[in-house]
Tab-separated table of C-alpha atoms in Angstrom:
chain	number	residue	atom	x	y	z
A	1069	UNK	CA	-46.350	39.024	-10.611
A	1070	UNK	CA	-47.979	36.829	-13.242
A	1071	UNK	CA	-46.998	32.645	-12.636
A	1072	UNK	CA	-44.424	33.037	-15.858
A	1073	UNK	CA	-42.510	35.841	-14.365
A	1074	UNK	CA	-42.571	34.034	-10.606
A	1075	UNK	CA	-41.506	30.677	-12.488
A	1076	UNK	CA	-38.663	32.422	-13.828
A	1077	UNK	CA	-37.950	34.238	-10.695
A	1078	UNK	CA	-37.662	31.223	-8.803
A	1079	UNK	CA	-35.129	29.483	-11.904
A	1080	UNK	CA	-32.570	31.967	-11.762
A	1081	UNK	CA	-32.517	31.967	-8.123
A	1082	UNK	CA	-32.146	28.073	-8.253
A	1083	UNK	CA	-29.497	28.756	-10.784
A	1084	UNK	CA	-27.671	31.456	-8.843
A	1085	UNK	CA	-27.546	29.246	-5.903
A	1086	UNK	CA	-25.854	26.480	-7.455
A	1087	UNK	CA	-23.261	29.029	-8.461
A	1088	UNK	CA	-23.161	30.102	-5.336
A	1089	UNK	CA	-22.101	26.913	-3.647
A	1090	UNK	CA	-19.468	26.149	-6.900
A	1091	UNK	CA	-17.761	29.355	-6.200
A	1092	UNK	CA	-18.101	28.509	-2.619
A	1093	UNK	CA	-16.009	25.110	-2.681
A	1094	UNK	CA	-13.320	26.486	-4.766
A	1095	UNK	CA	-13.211	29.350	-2.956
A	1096	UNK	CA	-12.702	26.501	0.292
A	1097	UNK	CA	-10.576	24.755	-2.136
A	1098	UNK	CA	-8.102	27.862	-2.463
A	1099	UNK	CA	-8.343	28.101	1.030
A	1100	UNK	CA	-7.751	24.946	1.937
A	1101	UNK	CA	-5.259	24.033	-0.340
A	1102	UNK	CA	-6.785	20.598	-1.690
A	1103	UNK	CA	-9.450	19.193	-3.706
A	1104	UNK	CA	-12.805	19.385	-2.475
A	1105	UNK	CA	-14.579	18.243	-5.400
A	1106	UNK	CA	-15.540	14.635	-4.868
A	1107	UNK	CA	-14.962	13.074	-8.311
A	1108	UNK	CA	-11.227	13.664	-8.418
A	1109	UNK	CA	-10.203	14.076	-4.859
A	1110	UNK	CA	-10.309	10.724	-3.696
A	1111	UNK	CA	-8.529	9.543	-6.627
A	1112	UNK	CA	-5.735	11.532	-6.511
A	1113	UNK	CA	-4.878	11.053	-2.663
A	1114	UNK	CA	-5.189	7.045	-3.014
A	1115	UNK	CA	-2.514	8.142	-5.600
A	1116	UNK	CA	-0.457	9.905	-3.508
A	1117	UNK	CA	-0.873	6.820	-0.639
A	1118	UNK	CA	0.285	4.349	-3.654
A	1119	UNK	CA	3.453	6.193	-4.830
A	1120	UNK	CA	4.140	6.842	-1.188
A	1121	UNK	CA	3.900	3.164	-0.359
A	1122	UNK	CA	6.010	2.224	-3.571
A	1123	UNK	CA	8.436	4.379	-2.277
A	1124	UNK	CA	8.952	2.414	0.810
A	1125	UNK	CA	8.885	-1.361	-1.270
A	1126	UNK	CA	11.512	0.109	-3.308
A	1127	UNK	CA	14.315	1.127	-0.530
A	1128	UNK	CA	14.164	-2.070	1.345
A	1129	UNK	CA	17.177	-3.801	1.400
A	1130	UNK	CA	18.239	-5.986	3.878
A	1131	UNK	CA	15.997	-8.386	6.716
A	1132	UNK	CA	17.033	-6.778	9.661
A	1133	UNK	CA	18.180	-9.502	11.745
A	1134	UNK	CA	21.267	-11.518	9.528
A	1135	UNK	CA	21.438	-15.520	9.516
A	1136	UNK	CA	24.112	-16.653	11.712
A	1137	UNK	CA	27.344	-17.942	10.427
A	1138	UNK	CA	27.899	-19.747	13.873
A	1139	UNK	CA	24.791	-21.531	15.248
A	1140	UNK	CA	21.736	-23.627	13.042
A	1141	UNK	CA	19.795	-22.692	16.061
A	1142	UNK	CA	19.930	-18.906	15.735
A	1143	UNK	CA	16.804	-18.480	13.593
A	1144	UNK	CA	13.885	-15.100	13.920
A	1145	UNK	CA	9.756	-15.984	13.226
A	1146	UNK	CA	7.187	-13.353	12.776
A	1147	UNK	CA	3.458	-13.489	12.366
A	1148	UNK	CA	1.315	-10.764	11.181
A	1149	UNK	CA	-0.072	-9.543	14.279
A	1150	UNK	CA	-0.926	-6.133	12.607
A	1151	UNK	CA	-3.306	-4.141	14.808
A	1152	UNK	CA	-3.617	-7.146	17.256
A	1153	UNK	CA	-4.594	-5.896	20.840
A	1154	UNK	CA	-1.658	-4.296	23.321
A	1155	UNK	CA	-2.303	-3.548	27.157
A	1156	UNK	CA	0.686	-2.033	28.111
A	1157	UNK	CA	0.065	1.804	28.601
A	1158	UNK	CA	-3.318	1.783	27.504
A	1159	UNK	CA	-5.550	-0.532	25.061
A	1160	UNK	CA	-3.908	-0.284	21.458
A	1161	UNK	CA	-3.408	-1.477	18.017
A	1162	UNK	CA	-0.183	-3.424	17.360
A	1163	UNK	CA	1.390	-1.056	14.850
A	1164	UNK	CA	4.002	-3.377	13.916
A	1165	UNK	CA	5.649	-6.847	13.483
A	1166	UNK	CA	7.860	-8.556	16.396
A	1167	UNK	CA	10.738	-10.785	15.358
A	1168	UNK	CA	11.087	-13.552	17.805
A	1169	UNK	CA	13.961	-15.413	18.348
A	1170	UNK	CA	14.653	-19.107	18.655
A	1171	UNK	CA	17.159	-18.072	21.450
A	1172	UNK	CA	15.655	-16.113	23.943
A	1173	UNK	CA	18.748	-14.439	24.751
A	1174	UNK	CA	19.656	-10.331	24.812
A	1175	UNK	CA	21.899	-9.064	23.398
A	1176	UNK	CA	22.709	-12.075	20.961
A	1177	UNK	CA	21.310	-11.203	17.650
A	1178	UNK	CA	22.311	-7.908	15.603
A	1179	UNK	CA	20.011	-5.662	14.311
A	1180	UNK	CA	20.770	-4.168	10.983
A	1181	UNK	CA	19.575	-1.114	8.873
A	1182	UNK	CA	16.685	-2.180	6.228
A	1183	UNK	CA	16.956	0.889	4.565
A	1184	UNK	CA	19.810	3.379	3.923
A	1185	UNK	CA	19.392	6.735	5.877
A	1186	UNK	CA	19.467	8.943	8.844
A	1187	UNK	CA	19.236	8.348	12.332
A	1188	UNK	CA	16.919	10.687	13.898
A	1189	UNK	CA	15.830	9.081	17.160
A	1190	UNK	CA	17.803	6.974	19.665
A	1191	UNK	CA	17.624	6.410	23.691
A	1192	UNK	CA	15.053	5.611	25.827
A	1193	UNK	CA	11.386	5.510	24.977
A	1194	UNK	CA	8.800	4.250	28.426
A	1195	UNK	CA	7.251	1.778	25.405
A	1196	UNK	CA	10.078	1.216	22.951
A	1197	UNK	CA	12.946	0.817	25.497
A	1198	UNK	CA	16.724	1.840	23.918
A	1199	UNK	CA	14.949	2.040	20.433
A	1200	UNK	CA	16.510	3.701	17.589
A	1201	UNK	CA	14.867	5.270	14.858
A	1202	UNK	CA	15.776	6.019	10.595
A	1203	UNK	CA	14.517	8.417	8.538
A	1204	UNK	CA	15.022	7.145	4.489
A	1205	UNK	CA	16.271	9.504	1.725
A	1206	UNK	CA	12.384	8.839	0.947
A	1207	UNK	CA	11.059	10.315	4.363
A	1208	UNK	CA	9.723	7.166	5.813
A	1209	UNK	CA	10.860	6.838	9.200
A	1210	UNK	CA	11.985	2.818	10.225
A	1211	UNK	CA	11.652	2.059	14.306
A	1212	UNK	CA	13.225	-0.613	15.634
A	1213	UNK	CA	12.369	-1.213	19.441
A	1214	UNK	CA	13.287	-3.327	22.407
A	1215	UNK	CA	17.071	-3.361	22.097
A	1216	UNK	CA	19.697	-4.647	24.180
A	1217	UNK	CA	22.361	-2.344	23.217
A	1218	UNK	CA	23.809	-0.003	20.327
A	1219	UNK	CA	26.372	-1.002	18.382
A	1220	UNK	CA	27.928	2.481	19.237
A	1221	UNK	CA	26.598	5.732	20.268
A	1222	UNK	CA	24.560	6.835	17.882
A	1223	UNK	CA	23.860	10.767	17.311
A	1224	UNK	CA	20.757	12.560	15.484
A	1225	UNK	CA	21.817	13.175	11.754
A	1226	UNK	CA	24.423	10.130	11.433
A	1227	UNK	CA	24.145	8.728	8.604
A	1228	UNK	CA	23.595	4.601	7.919
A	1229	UNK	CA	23.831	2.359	4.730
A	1230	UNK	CA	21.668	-0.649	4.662
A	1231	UNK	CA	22.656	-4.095	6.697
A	1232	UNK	CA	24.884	-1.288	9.035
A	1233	UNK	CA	24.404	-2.845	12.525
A	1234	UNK	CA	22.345	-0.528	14.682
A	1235	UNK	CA	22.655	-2.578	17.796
A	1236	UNK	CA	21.412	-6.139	19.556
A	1237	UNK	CA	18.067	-7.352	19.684
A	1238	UNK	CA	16.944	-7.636	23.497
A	1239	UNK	CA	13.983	-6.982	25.935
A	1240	UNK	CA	14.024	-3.564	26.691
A	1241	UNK	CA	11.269	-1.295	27.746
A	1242	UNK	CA	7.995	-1.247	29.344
A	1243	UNK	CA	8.970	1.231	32.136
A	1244	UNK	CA	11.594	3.072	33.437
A	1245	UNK	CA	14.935	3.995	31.762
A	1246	UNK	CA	16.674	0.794	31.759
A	1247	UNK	CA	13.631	-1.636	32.515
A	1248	UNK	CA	14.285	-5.068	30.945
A	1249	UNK	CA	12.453	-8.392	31.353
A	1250	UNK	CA	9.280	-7.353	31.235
A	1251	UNK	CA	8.579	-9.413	27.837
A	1252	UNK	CA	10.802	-12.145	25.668
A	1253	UNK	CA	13.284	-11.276	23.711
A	1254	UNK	CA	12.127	-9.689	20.475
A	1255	UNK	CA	12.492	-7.044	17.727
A	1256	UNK	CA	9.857	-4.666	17.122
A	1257	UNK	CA	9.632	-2.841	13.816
A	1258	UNK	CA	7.565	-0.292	12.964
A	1259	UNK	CA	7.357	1.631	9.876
A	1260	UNK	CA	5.678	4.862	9.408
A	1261	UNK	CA	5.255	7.168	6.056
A	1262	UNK	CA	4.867	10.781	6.016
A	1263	UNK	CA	0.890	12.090	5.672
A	1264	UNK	CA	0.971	15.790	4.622
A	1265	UNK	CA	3.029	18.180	6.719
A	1266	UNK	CA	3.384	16.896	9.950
A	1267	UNK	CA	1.688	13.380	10.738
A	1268	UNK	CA	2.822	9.875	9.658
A	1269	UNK	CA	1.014	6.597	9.166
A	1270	UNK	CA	1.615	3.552	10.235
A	1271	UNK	CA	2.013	0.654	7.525
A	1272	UNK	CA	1.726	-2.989	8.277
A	1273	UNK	CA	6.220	-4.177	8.138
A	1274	UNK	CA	4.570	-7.817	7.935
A	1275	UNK	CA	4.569	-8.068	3.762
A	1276	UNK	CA	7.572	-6.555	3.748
A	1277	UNK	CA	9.553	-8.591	5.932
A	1278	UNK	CA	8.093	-11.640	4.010
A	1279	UNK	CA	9.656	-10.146	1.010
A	1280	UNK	CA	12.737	-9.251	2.697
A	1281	UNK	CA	13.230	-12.346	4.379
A	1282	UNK	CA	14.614	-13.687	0.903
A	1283	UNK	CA	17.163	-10.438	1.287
A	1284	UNK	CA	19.291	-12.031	4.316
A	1285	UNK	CA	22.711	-10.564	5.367
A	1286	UNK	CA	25.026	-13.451	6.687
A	1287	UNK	CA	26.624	-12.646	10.436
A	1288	UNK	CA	29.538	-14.321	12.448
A	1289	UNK	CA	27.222	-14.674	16.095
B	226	UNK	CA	-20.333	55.790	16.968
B	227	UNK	CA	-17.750	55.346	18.932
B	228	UNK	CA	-14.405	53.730	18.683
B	229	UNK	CA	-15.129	50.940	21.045
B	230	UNK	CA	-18.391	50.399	19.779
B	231	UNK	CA	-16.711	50.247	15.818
B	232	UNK	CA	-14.524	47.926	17.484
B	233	UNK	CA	-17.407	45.466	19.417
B	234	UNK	CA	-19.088	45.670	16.188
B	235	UNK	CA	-15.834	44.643	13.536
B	236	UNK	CA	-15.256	41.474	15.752
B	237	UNK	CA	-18.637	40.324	16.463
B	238	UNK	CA	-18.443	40.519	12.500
B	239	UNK	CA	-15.472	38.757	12.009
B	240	UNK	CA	-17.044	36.197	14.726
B	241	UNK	CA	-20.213	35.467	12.463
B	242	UNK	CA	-18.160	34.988	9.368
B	243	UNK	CA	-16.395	32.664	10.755
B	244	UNK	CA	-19.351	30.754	12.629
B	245	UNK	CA	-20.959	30.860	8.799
B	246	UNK	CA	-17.865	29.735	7.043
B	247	UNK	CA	-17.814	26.633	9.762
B	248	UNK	CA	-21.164	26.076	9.054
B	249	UNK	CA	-20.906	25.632	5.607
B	250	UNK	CA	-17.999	23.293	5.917
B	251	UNK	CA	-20.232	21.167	7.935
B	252	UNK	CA	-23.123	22.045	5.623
B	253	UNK	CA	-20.854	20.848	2.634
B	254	UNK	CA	-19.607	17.626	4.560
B	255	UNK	CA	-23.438	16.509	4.758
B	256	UNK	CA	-24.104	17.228	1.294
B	257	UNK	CA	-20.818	15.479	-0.181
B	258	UNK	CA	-20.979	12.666	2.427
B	259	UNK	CA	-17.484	13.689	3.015
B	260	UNK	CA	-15.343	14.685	5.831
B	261	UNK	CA	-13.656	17.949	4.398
B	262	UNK	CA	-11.994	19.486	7.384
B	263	UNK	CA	-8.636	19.037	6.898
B	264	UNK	CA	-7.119	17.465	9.671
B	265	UNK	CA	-9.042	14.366	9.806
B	266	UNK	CA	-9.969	13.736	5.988
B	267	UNK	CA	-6.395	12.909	4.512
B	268	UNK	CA	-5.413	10.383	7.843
B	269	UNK	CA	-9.121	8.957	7.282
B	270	UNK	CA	-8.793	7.746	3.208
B	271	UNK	CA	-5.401	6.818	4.014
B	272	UNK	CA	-6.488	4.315	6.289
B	273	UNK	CA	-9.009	2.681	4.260
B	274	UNK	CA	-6.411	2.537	1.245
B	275	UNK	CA	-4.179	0.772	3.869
B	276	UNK	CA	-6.915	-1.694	4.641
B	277	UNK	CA	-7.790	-2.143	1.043
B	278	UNK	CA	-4.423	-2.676	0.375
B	279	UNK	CA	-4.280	-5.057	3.534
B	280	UNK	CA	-7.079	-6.955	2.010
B	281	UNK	CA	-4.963	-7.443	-0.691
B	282	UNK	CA	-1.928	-9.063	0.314
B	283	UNK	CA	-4.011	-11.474	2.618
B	284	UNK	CA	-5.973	-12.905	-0.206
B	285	UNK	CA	-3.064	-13.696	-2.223
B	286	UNK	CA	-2.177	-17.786	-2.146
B	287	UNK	CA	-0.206	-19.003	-5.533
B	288	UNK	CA	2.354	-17.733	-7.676
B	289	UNK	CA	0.462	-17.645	-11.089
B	290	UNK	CA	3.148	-19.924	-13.016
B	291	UNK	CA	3.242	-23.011	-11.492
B	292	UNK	CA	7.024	-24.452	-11.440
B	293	UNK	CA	7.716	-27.166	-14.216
B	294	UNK	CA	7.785	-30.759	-12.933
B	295	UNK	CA	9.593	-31.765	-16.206
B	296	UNK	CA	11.286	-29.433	-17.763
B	297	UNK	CA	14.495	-27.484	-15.557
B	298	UNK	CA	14.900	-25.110	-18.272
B	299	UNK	CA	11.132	-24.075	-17.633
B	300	UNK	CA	10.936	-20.658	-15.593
B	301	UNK	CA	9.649	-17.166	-15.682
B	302	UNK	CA	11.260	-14.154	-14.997
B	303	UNK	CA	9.902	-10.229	-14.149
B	304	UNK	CA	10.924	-6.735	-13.745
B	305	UNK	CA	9.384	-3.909	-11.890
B	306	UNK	CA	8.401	-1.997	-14.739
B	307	UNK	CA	4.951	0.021	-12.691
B	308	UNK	CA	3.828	2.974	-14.894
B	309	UNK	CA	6.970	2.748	-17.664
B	310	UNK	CA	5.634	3.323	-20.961
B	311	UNK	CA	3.501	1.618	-23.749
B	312	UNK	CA	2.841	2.411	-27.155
B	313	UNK	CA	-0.309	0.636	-28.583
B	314	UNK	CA	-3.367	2.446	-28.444
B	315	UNK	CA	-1.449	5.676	-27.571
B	316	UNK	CA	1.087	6.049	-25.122
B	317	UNK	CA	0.197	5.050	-21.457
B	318	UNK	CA	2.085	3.948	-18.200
B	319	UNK	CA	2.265	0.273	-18.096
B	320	UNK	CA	-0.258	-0.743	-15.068
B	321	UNK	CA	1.084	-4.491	-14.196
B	322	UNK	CA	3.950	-6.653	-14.228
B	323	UNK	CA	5.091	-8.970	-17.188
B	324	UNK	CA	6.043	-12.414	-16.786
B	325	UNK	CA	8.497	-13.572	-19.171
B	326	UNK	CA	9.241	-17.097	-19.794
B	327	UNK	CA	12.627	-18.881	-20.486
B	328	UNK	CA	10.818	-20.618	-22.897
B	329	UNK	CA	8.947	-18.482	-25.947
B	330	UNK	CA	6.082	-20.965	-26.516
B	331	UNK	CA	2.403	-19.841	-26.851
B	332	UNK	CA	0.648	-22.301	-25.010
B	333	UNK	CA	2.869	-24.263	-23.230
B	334	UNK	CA	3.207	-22.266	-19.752
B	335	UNK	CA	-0.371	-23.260	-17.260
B	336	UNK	CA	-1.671	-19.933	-15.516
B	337	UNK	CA	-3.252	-20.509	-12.059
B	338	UNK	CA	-5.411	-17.619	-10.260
B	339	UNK	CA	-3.489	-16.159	-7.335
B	340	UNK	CA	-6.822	-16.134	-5.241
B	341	UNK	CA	-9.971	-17.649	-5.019
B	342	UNK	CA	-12.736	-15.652	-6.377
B	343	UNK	CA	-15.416	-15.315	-9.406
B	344	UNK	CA	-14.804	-14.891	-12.973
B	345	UNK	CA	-16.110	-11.267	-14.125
B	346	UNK	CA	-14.767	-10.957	-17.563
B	347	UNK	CA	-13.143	-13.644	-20.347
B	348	UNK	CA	-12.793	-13.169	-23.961
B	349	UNK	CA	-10.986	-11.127	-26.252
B	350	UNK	CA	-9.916	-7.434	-25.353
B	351	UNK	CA	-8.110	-5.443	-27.819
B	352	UNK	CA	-5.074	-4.801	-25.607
B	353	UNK	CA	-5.287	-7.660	-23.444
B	354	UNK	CA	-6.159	-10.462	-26.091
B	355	UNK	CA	-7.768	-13.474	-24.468
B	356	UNK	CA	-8.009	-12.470	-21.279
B	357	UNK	CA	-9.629	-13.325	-18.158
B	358	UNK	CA	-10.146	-11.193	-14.988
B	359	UNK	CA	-11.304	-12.373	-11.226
B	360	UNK	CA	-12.858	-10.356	-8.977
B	361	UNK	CA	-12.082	-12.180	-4.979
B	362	UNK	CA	-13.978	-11.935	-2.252
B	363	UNK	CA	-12.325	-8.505	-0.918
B	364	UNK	CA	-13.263	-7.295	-4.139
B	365	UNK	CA	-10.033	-6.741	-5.809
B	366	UNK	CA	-9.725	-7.317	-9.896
B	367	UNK	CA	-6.974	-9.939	-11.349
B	368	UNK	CA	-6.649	-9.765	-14.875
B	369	UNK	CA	-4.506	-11.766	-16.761
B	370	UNK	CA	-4.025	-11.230	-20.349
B	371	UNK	CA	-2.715	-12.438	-23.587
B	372	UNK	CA	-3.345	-15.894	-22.704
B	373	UNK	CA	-3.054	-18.350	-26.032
B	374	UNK	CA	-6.370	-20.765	-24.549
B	375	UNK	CA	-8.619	-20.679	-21.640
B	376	UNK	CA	-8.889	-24.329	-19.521
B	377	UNK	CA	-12.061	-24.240	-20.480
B	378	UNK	CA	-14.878	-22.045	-21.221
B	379	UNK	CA	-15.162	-19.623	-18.779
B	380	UNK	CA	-18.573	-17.746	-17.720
B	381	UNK	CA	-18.771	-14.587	-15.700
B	382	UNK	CA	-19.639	-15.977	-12.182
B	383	UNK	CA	-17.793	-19.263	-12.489
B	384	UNK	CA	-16.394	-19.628	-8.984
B	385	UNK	CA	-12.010	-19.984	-9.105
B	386	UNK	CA	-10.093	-21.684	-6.002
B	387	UNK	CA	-6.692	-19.965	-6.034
B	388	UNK	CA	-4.245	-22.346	-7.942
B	389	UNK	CA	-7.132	-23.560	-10.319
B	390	UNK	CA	-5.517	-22.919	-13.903
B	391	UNK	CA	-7.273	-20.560	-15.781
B	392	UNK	CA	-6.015	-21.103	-19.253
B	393	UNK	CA	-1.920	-20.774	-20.776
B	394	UNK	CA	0.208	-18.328	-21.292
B	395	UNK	CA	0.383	-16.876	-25.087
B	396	UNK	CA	0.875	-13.529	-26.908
B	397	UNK	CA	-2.492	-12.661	-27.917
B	398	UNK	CA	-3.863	-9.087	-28.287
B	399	UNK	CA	-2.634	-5.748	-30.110
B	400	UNK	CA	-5.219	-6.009	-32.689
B	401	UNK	CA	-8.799	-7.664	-33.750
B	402	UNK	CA	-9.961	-10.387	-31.946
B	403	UNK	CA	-7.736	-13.781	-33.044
B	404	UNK	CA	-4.101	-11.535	-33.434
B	405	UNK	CA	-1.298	-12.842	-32.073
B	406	UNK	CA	2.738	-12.742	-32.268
B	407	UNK	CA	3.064	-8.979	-31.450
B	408	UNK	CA	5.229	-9.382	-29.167
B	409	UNK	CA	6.804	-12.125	-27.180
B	410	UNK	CA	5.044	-14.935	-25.363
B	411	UNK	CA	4.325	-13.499	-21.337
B	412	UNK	CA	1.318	-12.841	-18.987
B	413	UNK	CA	0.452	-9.673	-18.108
B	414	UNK	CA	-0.905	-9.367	-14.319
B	415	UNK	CA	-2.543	-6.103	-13.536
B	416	UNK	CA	-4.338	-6.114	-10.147
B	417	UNK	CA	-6.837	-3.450	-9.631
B	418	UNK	CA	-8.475	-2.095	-6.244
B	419	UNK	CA	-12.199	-0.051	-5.768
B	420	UNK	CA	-12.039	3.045	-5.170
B	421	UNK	CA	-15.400	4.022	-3.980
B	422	UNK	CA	-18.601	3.045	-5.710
B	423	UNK	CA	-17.381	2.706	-9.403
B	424	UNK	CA	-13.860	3.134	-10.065
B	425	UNK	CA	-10.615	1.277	-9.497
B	426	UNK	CA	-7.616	1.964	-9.096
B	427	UNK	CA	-4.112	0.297	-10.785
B	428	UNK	CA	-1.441	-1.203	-7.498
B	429	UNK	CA	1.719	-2.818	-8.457
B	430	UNK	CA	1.462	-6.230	-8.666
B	431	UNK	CA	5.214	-6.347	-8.685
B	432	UNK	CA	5.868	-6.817	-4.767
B	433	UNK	CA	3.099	-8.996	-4.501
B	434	UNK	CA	4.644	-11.314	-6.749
B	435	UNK	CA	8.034	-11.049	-5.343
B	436	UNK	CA	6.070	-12.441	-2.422
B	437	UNK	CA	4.432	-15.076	-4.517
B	438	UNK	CA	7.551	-16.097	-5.637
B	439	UNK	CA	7.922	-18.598	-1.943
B	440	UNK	CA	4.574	-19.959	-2.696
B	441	UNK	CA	4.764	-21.236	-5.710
B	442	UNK	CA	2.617	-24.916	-7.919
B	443	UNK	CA	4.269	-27.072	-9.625
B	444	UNK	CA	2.479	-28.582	-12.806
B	445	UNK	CA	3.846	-31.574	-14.698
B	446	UNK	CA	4.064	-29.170	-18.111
């Protein structure tokens, strides 16, 4: 072969290559069902993550723990102790915000709904205690841990309207069905959004309870 | 040969096309510098959009219209109006919030920065008018535009505490550098996040302003 022909040779197999591997990743991107391509991919899931998130700013209604109508004392603080270290049941991120009360007392302060929607979790959890959990009309599910009590019996699928009281704040949890004392009287909240088909993500509730603390129902306690 | 030996010899087939279609995922991963198996990627760039995101609401300190010292009638309202749509320079989704002020004056309103940070950009945009645009220490863009004056003059790389006033609130922009009264007096806020090495991506500054809203200046203006 003279060195024109071999130079040539050597091109097109260089070229077919590089088809090769195109065809390849949207073949893998048929297959796969997403974007493999680097350029647009990234963009379009941050996307996705944004609308998701603006989803869950814009069915917040209501604080979930009302001012009291009764006592000046009765007040709930909250840092932002997102991902902040947890012991119990292994070494973990905080995946929430706890609501602690100036009155360390269970069962005092109600616990309403932030969000219309569903329930689709209540009972006993070994971490959460008698927790209850919503599912929005958006799909973002809203936890709300550590309770005292329910406000009733609540059953998978019943349906709940914003500032509906779920139940009373308390110290459940940490153990055993029924375990109580183990930590101060608080609310946990966690909020989670859906991620594809069958996982969720955990979002900092911090930002949003700042905004929502401006959104305060009123109650007689 | 054989029908067991047909058989052996289909799945050992089978086998190595699937070893070499692993491979090449893995193959590909190296070469994009990208996780593409599916399970992990999406949960992985949703996490560092949370953070960046994260990054963002923990930088933010003032309200960018300081309250009025002087005058009552003095305020600004806003709307969540995230991607509705605008006109000039062909139609678009409208990637900010507006603040409108009681009071239509160019000029009279101060605008603060929201964070500390560096100028990047000042000067005259088409769209934006006089404009000016901080880049913070996260790395997050603030532009404000369609300001009537700067403070001063500002330089790209002039460092900005957050509540330092920038310049006052006008209606510049829609046309050649200089044009104003296009519309009514207002700042526009867009805040924009990186998105890997050289793009950004548009968030709604609306929340974060909601937020701002308990934290804001007051000016003697």
């Amino acid at each position: 072969m003279n060195p024109i022909r071999r130079t040539a040779c050597y091109l097109t197999m260089v070229l077919l290559l590089n088809c090769a591997v195109q065809a390849e990743l949207i073949w893998l991107e048929e297959l796969l069902g997403r974007q493999l391509l680097p350029e647009q991919n990234t963009a379009g899931e941050f996307e996705v993550y944004r609308d998701t998130m603006e989803a869950v700013w814009e069915e917040l209604v209501w604080f979930p723990v009302p001012d009291s109508s009764v006592s000046k004392e009765a007040s709930v603080a909250f840092e932002n102790s997102w991902m902040a270290e947890r012991n119990y049941g292994g070494k973990r991120g905080h995946e929430g915000t706890d609501l602690m009360p100036s009155i360390n007392k269970s069962g005092y302060y109600p616990v309403v709904s932030i969000t219309d929607g569903v329930i689709e979790q209540a009972g006993w959890l070994e971490k959460g205690g008698w927790r209850i959990g919503v599912r929005s009309g958006n799909g973002n599910y809203y936890y709300y841990a550590h309770l005292h009590s329910y406000v009733r019996e609540w059953a998978t699928g019943d349906e709940v309207k914003a500032g509906d009281v779920l139940g009373y704040m308390g110290d459940s949890g940490y153990g055993p069905e029924g375990t109580t004392g183990q930590f101060p009287v608080h609310l946990h909240l966690g909020i989670y959004v859906p991620l594809g088909a069958d996982r969720e993500l955990a979002v900092n509730p911090y930002w949003m309870l700042k905004y929502l603390e401006n959104h305060k129902l009123t109650g007689s306690y």
